[in-house]
Amino acid sequence: MMTKFVLFVLLAFMLASCNRDLHLRDVVVTNRLYSPDSSYVALIYYIDNGAMGNSRSMANVLMVGDTLGSLNKGKLPCKDLPHNSCYFPDHWINSKTLQVTLEEISFVKAGLPFDSTAIKVNGIDCKVVPYDNSYERAPLIKHLSFSDDRKKILIVYQYTGDLNISAIKYGDKLPKYGNLVTIPAGNVDPIQYATWHGDDIGLYMKDARMYEPSDYINKGVAYKVDLADIGQTKIPSESVLYADPRIDNLLKEEGVSTKGVITESIWNMRDNKSAFNYEYEYRVAGQRFRSGFRIFRDFKAGAQYKEGDSVEVLYDPKEPLIHTDKISR
């Protein structure tokens, strides 16, 4: 792992590179978006610093005739927020209006509402919308448990490579992003398990002492959240979606049956055993959720399910994200 000093030197070098007087010959352009009348161009680019790595991506809005000059003119700004909080061009609405995006996750982590206030850059009006890459997918429910009083639930979920953790009142809708933790895809994700500790919440990591809570826990969180070492507890089997027996009891008494559809079938080796891993999606009252199960089965026997096959799902009508499938029960 890099020392703080090495990281500081690397960051200082990259910041110095970003602040110097840049020209097109100094950068690697990854995208050019010309206005409908071709008078302006929006550029996305980065600086290749060789062995020191690449700078973060930057963006400018320039008159086409200015592209031979300095790129420091017309730079799209960044906000002072966690994670990636810079404006980036999306598409031209007309020759004088550019739609730009901001990562909504930056505001979630800072405990702030999304700022869609329009900005003006180099004479161009910029309409601001949240950037949305993978969140059109249904959330994949990874783990769920009740608080001691059963009035709240803790949910671990993801969309692609990201991680989200939320605590909500029983009956409330799942937030788009984790209201406790949201870790964007591509960022370091050391959290292996989350659970209730009375009214508090524990996040279990390997070598937890190496991580700063402020890097992972959103600001303004209403709960006390602690980082603990995974070696301090025995987590339930990964193949068991719900370790909380009250979930099973609730679904036995109140569960309503619906059909889920297999969306993914992947084979791998798990604990030196051949395993077929399935994901399915189900819909309830306009809401969509994903989940999964694993079947240990000889590879030569082939998969028992394929994409498009149906599975029976039991869900709680008061809180549809609480569910289980008949296969893994």
CSV table of C-alpha atoms in Angstrom, one decimal:
chain,number,residue,atom,x,y,z
A,1,MET,CA,0.0,0.0,0.0
A,2,MET,CA,1.3,3.5,-0.8
A,3,THR,CA,2.5,5.6,2.1
A,4,LYS,CA,0.7,8.9,2.7
A,5,PHE,CA,3.9,10.7,1.7
A,6,VAL,CA,4.1,9.0,-1.7
A,7,LEU,CA,0.4,9.7,-2.3
A,8,PHE,CA,0.9,13.4,-1.3
A,9,VAL,CA,3.8,13.7,-3.8
A,10,LEU,CA,1.8,12.0,-6.6
A,11,LEU,CA,-1.2,14.3,-5.9
A,12,ALA,CA,1.0,17.4,-5.8
A,13,PHE,CA,2.6,16.4,-9.1
A,14,MET,CA,-0.8,15.8,-10.8
A,15,LEU,CA,-2.2,19.1,-9.5
A,16,ALA,CA,0.8,21.0,-10.7
A,17,SER,CA,0.3,19.4,-14.1
A,18,CYS,CA,-3.4,20.3,-14.2
A,19,ASN,CA,-2.7,24.0,-13.2
A,20,ARG,CA,0.0,24.7,-15.8
A,21,ASP,CA,-0.8,26.4,-19.1
A,22,LEU,CA,-2.1,23.5,-21.2
A,23,HIS,CA,-2.4,23.1,-25.0
A,24,LEU,CA,-4.0,20.4,-27.1
A,25,ARG,CA,-0.5,19.0,-27.8
A,26,ASP,CA,0.0,18.4,-24.0
A,27,VAL,CA,-3.1,16.2,-23.4
A,28,VAL,CA,-4.9,13.1,-24.6
A,29,VAL,CA,-8.4,14.0,-25.8
A,30,THR,CA,-11.0,11.3,-25.2
A,31,ASN,CA,-14.0,13.1,-26.6
A,32,ARG,CA,-15.0,16.1,-28.7
A,33,LEU,CA,-18.5,17.4,-28.8
A,34,TYR,CA,-19.2,20.1,-31.5
A,35,SER,CA,-22.1,22.5,-31.2
A,36,PRO,CA,-24.8,22.2,-33.9
A,37,ASP,CA,-23.3,25.2,-35.7
A,38,SER,CA,-19.7,23.9,-35.2
A,39,SER,CA,-18.7,27.2,-33.6
A,40,TYR,CA,-17.9,25.7,-30.2
A,41,VAL,CA,-16.4,22.4,-29.1
A,42,ALA,CA,-16.6,20.6,-25.7
A,43,LEU,CA,-13.4,18.6,-24.9
A,44,ILE,CA,-12.8,15.9,-22.4
A,45,TYR,CA,-9.1,15.1,-21.9
A,46,TYR,CA,-6.4,14.0,-19.4
A,47,ILE,CA,-2.7,14.5,-19.0
A,48,ASP,CA,-0.4,11.5,-19.5
A,49,ASN,CA,2.3,11.9,-16.8
A,50,GLY,CA,4.2,8.8,-17.9
A,51,ALA,CA,5.4,6.7,-14.9
A,52,MET,CA,3.5,9.0,-12.5
A,53,GLY,CA,0.2,8.0,-14.1
A,54,ASN,CA,-2.6,9.9,-15.7
A,55,SER,CA,-4.3,13.0,-14.3
A,56,ARG,CA,-8.0,12.9,-13.7
A,57,SER,CA,-10.2,13.8,-16.6
A,58,MET,CA,-10.9,17.4,-17.3
A,59,ALA,CA,-13.3,19.3,-19.6
A,60,ASN,CA,-13.4,22.6,-21.5
A,61,VAL,CA,-15.9,24.5,-23.6
A,62,LEU,CA,-14.0,26.5,-26.3
A,63,MET,CA,-14.7,28.4,-29.5
A,64,VAL,CA,-13.4,26.3,-32.3
A,65,GLY,CA,-11.0,29.0,-33.2
A,66,ASP,CA,-9.5,29.0,-29.7
A,67,THR,CA,-8.4,25.4,-29.7
A,68,LEU,CA,-4.9,26.3,-30.8
A,69,GLY,CA,-4.5,28.4,-27.6
A,70,SER,CA,-4.5,27.6,-24.0
A,71,LEU,CA,-6.9,25.0,-22.6
A,72,ASN,CA,-7.1,26.8,-19.3
A,73,LYS,CA,-9.8,29.0,-20.8
A,74,GLY,CA,-13.3,27.8,-20.7
A,75,LYS,CA,-12.6,25.0,-18.2
A,76,LEU,CA,-15.7,23.3,-16.7
A,77,PRO,CA,-15.4,23.8,-12.9
A,78,CYS,CA,-15.4,21.3,-10.0
A,79,LYS,CA,-17.2,21.5,-6.7
A,80,ASP,CA,-15.6,21.0,-3.4
A,81,LEU,CA,-17.2,17.7,-2.6
A,82,PRO,CA,-16.1,14.1,-2.0
A,83,HIS,CA,-15.5,11.8,-4.9
A,84,ASN,CA,-15.7,13.0,-8.5
A,85,SER,CA,-17.5,16.4,-8.4
A,86,CYS,CA,-16.6,18.0,-11.7
A,87,TYR,CA,-19.0,19.1,-14.5
A,88,PHE,CA,-18.6,17.1,-17.7
A,89,PRO,CA,-20.3,17.7,-21.1
A,90,ASP,CA,-23.1,15.4,-22.1
A,91,HIS,CA,-24.6,16.7,-25.3
A,92,TRP,CA,-25.5,20.0,-27.0
A,93,ILE,CA,-29.2,21.1,-26.7
A,94,ASN,CA,-28.6,23.8,-29.2
A,95,SER,CA,-25.7,25.9,-30.4
A,96,LYS,CA,-25.7,28.1,-27.2
A,97,THR,CA,-26.8,25.5,-24.6
A,98,LEU,CA,-24.8,22.5,-23.5
A,99,GLN,CA,-26.1,19.8,-21.1
A,100,VAL,CA,-23.5,18.9,-18.5
A,101,THR,CA,-23.5,16.2,-15.8
A,102,LEU,CA,-22.5,16.1,-12.1
A,103,GLU,CA,-22.1,12.9,-10.1
A,104,GLU,CA,-25.1,12.7,-7.7
A,105,ILE,CA,-23.0,10.4,-5.5
A,106,SER,CA,-20.8,13.4,-4.5
A,107,PHE,CA,-23.8,15.1,-2.9
A,108,VAL,CA,-25.1,12.0,-1.3
A,109,LYS,CA,-21.7,11.4,0.4
A,110,ALA,CA,-21.7,15.0,1.5
A,111,GLY,CA,-25.2,14.8,2.9
A,112,LEU,CA,-26.4,17.5,0.5
A,113,PRO,CA,-29.3,17.7,-2.0
A,114,PHE,CA,-28.2,17.6,-5.7
A,115,ASP,CA,-27.5,21.1,-7.1
A,116,SER,CA,-29.0,21.4,-10.6
A,117,THR,CA,-28.4,25.2,-10.8
A,118,ALA,CA,-27.4,26.1,-14.4
A,119,ILE,CA,-23.9,27.6,-15.0
A,120,LYS,CA,-22.4,29.6,-17.7
A,121,VAL,CA,-18.9,28.8,-19.2
A,122,ASN,CA,-17.2,30.8,-21.9
A,123,GLY,CA,-20.5,32.3,-23.1
A,124,ILE,CA,-22.3,29.0,-23.2
A,125,ASP,CA,-25.3,28.2,-21.0
A,126,CYS,CA,-24.9,24.8,-19.3
A,127,LYS,CA,-27.9,22.9,-18.1
A,128,VAL,CA,-27.0,20.6,-15.2
A,129,VAL,CA,-28.3,17.0,-14.7
A,130,PRO,CA,-27.1,14.1,-12.5
A,131,TYR,CA,-24.8,11.6,-14.1
A,132,ASP,CA,-26.4,8.2,-14.2
A,133,ASN,CA,-24.3,5.2,-15.5
A,134,SER,CA,-25.6,2.0,-14.0
A,135,TYR,CA,-28.5,3.0,-11.8
A,136,GLU,CA,-31.2,2.3,-14.4
A,137,ARG,CA,-30.7,-1.4,-13.3
A,138,ALA,CA,-32.7,-2.8,-10.5
A,139,PRO,CA,-30.8,-2.9,-7.2
A,140,LEU,CA,-29.3,-6.2,-6.3
A,141,ILE,CA,-30.2,-7.0,-2.7
A,142,LYS,CA,-27.1,-8.6,-1.1
A,143,HIS,CA,-28.0,-8.7,2.6
A,144,LEU,CA,-30.9,-7.6,4.8
A,145,SER,CA,-31.6,-7.6,8.5
A,146,PHE,CA,-34.1,-6.2,11.0
A,147,SER,CA,-33.2,-3.9,13.9
A,148,ASP,CA,-33.9,-5.3,17.4
A,149,ASP,CA,-37.3,-3.6,17.5
A,150,ARG,CA,-38.1,-4.7,13.9
A,151,LYS,CA,-39.0,-1.1,13.0
A,152,LYS,CA,-36.0,-0.6,10.8
A,153,ILE,CA,-34.1,-2.6,8.2
A,154,LEU,CA,-30.5,-2.6,7.1
A,155,ILE,CA,-30.0,-3.3,3.4
A,156,VAL,CA,-26.7,-4.0,1.5
A,157,TYR,CA,-27.2,-3.6,-2.3
A,158,GLN,CA,-25.4,-2.8,-5.5
A,159,TYR,CA,-26.0,-2.0,-9.1
A,160,THR,CA,-22.8,-3.0,-10.9
A,161,GLY,CA,-19.4,-2.8,-9.1
A,162,ASP,CA,-20.6,-0.3,-6.5
A,163,LEU,CA,-21.7,-0.8,-2.9
A,164,ASN,CA,-24.6,0.8,-1.1
A,165,ILE,CA,-25.8,0.4,2.5
A,166,SER,CA,-29.0,2.0,3.8
A,167,ALA,CA,-31.0,1.9,7.0
A,168,ILE,CA,-34.6,2.7,6.5
A,169,LYS,CA,-37.9,2.4,8.4
A,170,TYR,CA,-39.8,-0.7,7.8
A,171,GLY,CA,-42.2,0.1,4.9
A,172,ASP,CA,-40.1,2.9,3.4
A,173,LYS,CA,-38.8,2.8,-0.1
A,174,LEU,CA,-35.1,1.9,-0.7
A,175,PRO,CA,-33.0,5.0,-1.5
A,176,LYS,CA,-31.4,5.1,-4.9
A,177,TYR,CA,-28.0,5.5,-3.2
A,178,GLY,CA,-27.0,4.2,0.2
A,179,ASN,CA,-27.9,6.7,2.9
A,180,LEU,CA,-25.1,5.3,5.1
A,181,VAL,CA,-22.5,4.2,2.7
A,182,THR,CA,-22.1,4.6,-1.1
A,183,ILE,CA,-18.9,3.5,-2.8
A,184,PRO,CA,-18.7,4.2,-6.5
A,185,ALA,CA,-17.6,1.5,-8.9
A,186,GLY,CA,-13.9,1.4,-9.3
A,187,ASN,CA,-13.2,2.7,-5.8
A,188,VAL,CA,-11.6,0.6,-3.0
A,189,ASP,CA,-14.4,-1.4,-1.3
A,190,PRO,CA,-13.1,-3.1,1.9
A,191,ILE,CA,-16.5,-3.5,3.5
A,192,GLN,CA,-17.3,-7.2,3.8
A,193,TYR,CA,-20.3,-7.3,6.1
A,194,ALA,CA,-22.8,-4.9,7.8
A,195,THR,CA,-25.0,-5.6,10.8
A,196,TRP,CA,-27.0,-4.0,13.6
A,197,HIS,CA,-25.4,-3.5,17.1
A,198,GLY,CA,-28.6,-2.5,19.0
A,199,ASP,CA,-29.4,0.9,17.5
A,200,ASP,CA,-25.8,1.3,16.1
A,201,ILE,CA,-24.5,-0.3,12.9
A,202,GLY,CA,-21.2,-2.2,12.4
A,203,LEU,CA,-19.3,-2.3,9.2
A,204,TYR,CA,-16.8,-5.2,9.1
A,205,MET,CA,-13.6,-4.8,7.1
A,206,LYS,CA,-10.3,-6.7,6.9
A,207,ASP,CA,-7.7,-4.7,8.7
A,208,ALA,CA,-10.3,-2.1,9.6
A,209,ARG,CA,-7.8,0.1,11.5
A,210,MET,CA,-6.2,1.0,8.1
A,211,TYR,CA,-9.4,2.9,7.0
A,212,GLU,CA,-10.8,6.2,7.9
A,213,PRO,CA,-14.6,6.2,8.6
A,214,SER,CA,-15.0,9.5,6.9
A,215,ASP,CA,-13.8,8.0,3.6
A,216,TYR,CA,-16.7,5.5,3.6
A,217,ILE,CA,-19.5,6.7,5.8
A,218,ASN,CA,-21.7,9.5,4.4
A,219,LYS,CA,-21.8,12.8,6.2
A,220,GLY,CA,-24.9,13.7,8.2
A,221,VAL,CA,-25.8,10.0,8.9
A,222,ALA,CA,-28.4,9.7,11.6
A,223,TYR,CA,-26.9,6.5,13.1
A,224,LYS,CA,-23.7,5.7,14.9
A,225,VAL,CA,-21.7,3.6,12.5
A,226,ASP,CA,-18.5,1.9,13.5
A,227,LEU,CA,-15.7,0.2,11.5
A,228,ALA,CA,-14.7,-3.2,13.0
A,229,ASP,CA,-12.4,-5.9,11.9
A,230,ILE,CA,-13.9,-8.9,10.1
A,231,GLY,CA,-11.8,-11.2,12.3
A,232,GLN,CA,-14.0,-10.2,15.3
A,233,THR,CA,-17.1,-11.9,14.1
A,234,LYS,CA,-18.2,-15.0,12.2
A,235,ILE,CA,-20.3,-13.8,9.2
A,236,PRO,CA,-23.0,-16.0,7.9
A,237,SER,CA,-22.4,-18.1,4.8
A,238,GLU,CA,-22.3,-16.1,1.6
A,239,SER,CA,-24.7,-18.5,0.0
A,240,VAL,CA,-27.4,-17.6,2.6
A,241,LEU,CA,-29.0,-14.3,1.4
A,242,TYR,CA,-30.8,-13.6,4.7
A,243,ALA,CA,-29.2,-14.6,7.9
A,244,ASP,CA,-32.0,-13.0,10.0
A,245,PRO,CA,-34.5,-15.8,10.9
A,246,ARG,CA,-37.2,-13.1,11.5
A,247,ILE,CA,-37.1,-12.5,7.7
A,248,ASP,CA,-38.0,-16.1,7.0
A,249,ASN,CA,-40.7,-16.1,9.7
A,250,LEU,CA,-42.2,-12.9,8.2
A,251,LEU,CA,-42.3,-14.4,4.7
A,252,LYS,CA,-43.8,-17.6,5.9
A,253,GLU,CA,-46.7,-15.7,7.6
A,254,GLU,CA,-47.1,-12.7,5.3
A,255,GLY,CA,-45.3,-13.5,2.0
A,256,VAL,CA,-47.0,-13.1,-1.3
A,257,SER,CA,-46.0,-15.2,-4.3
A,258,THR,CA,-44.8,-13.7,-7.6
A,259,LYS,CA,-42.7,-14.7,-10.6
A,260,GLY,CA,-39.0,-13.7,-10.9
A,261,VAL,CA,-37.1,-14.0,-14.2
A,262,ILE,CA,-33.5,-15.3,-14.4
A,263,THR,CA,-31.3,-12.5,-15.8
A,264,GLU,CA,-27.9,-14.1,-15.4
A,265,SER,CA,-26.4,-17.5,-15.2
A,266,ILE,CA,-22.6,-17.9,-14.4
A,267,TRP,CA,-20.5,-20.9,-13.5
A,268,ASN,CA,-17.5,-20.8,-11.3
A,269,MET,CA,-15.5,-22.8,-8.7
A,270,ARG,CA,-16.5,-22.1,-5.1
A,271,ASP,CA,-14.6,-23.7,-2.2
A,272,ASN,CA,-13.2,-26.3,-4.7
A,273,LYS,CA,-16.8,-27.1,-5.8
A,274,SER,CA,-18.5,-26.5,-9.1
A,275,ALA,CA,-21.2,-23.8,-8.6
A,276,PHE,CA,-23.8,-22.2,-10.9
A,277,ASN,CA,-24.7,-18.7,-9.8
A,278,TYR,CA,-28.0,-17.2,-10.8
A,279,GLU,CA,-29.5,-13.7,-10.6
A,280,TYR,CA,-33.2,-13.0,-11.0
A,281,GLU,CA,-35.3,-9.9,-11.2
A,282,TYR,CA,-38.9,-9.4,-9.9
A,283,ARG,CA,-41.3,-6.5,-10.0
A,284,VAL,CA,-43.9,-5.4,-7.4
A,285,ALA,CA,-46.1,-2.3,-7.7
A,286,GLY,CA,-43.8,-0.5,-10.1
A,287,GLN,CA,-40.6,-1.4,-8.1
A,288,ARG,CA,-37.9,-3.6,-9.5
A,289,PHE,CA,-35.4,-5.7,-7.4
A,290,ARG,CA,-32.7,-8.3,-8.2
A,291,SER,CA,-31.4,-11.1,-6.1
A,292,GLY,CA,-29.6,-14.4,-6.5
A,293,PHE,CA,-28.9,-17.9,-5.5
A,294,ARG,CA,-26.2,-20.5,-6.0
A,295,ILE,CA,-26.5,-24.2,-6.8
A,296,PHE,CA,-23.5,-26.6,-6.4
A,297,ARG,CA,-23.7,-28.9,-9.3
A,298,ASP,CA,-21.2,-30.8,-11.5
A,299,PHE,CA,-20.2,-28.7,-14.5
A,300,LYS,CA,-20.9,-31.6,-16.8
A,301,ALA,CA,-24.5,-31.8,-15.7
A,302,GLY,CA,-25.0,-28.2,-17.0
A,303,ALA,CA,-27.0,-25.3,-15.6
A,304,GLN,CA,-30.5,-26.0,-14.3
A,305,TYR,CA,-31.7,-22.6,-15.3
A,306,LYS,CA,-31.1,-20.3,-18.2
A,307,GLU,CA,-31.8,-16.6,-18.8
A,308,GLY,CA,-35.5,-16.0,-19.2
A,309,ASP,CA,-36.6,-18.9,-17.0
A,310,SER,CA,-39.1,-18.2,-14.2
A,311,VAL,CA,-38.6,-18.7,-10.4
A,312,GLU,CA,-41.1,-18.3,-7.7
A,313,VAL,CA,-40.4,-15.5,-5.3
A,314,LEU,CA,-42.1,-14.7,-1.9
A,315,TYR,CA,-42.1,-11.0,-1.0
A,316,ASP,CA,-43.5,-8.9,1.8
A,317,PRO,CA,-46.3,-6.7,0.5
A,318,LYS,CA,-45.5,-4.0,3.1
A,319,GLU,CA,-41.8,-3.9,2.1
A,320,PRO,CA,-41.4,-5.6,-1.3
A,321,LEU,CA,-37.6,-5.6,-1.2
A,322,ILE,CA,-37.9,-8.2,1.6
A,323,HIS,CA,-38.1,-11.5,-0.3
A,324,THR,CA,-36.8,-14.9,-0.9
A,325,ASP,CA,-36.9,-17.5,-3.7
A,326,LYS,CA,-38.3,-21.0,-3.3
A,327,ILE,CA,-35.1,-22.5,-4.6
A,328,SER,CA,-32.7,-21.4,-1.9
A,329,ARG,CA,-35.0,-21.7,1.0
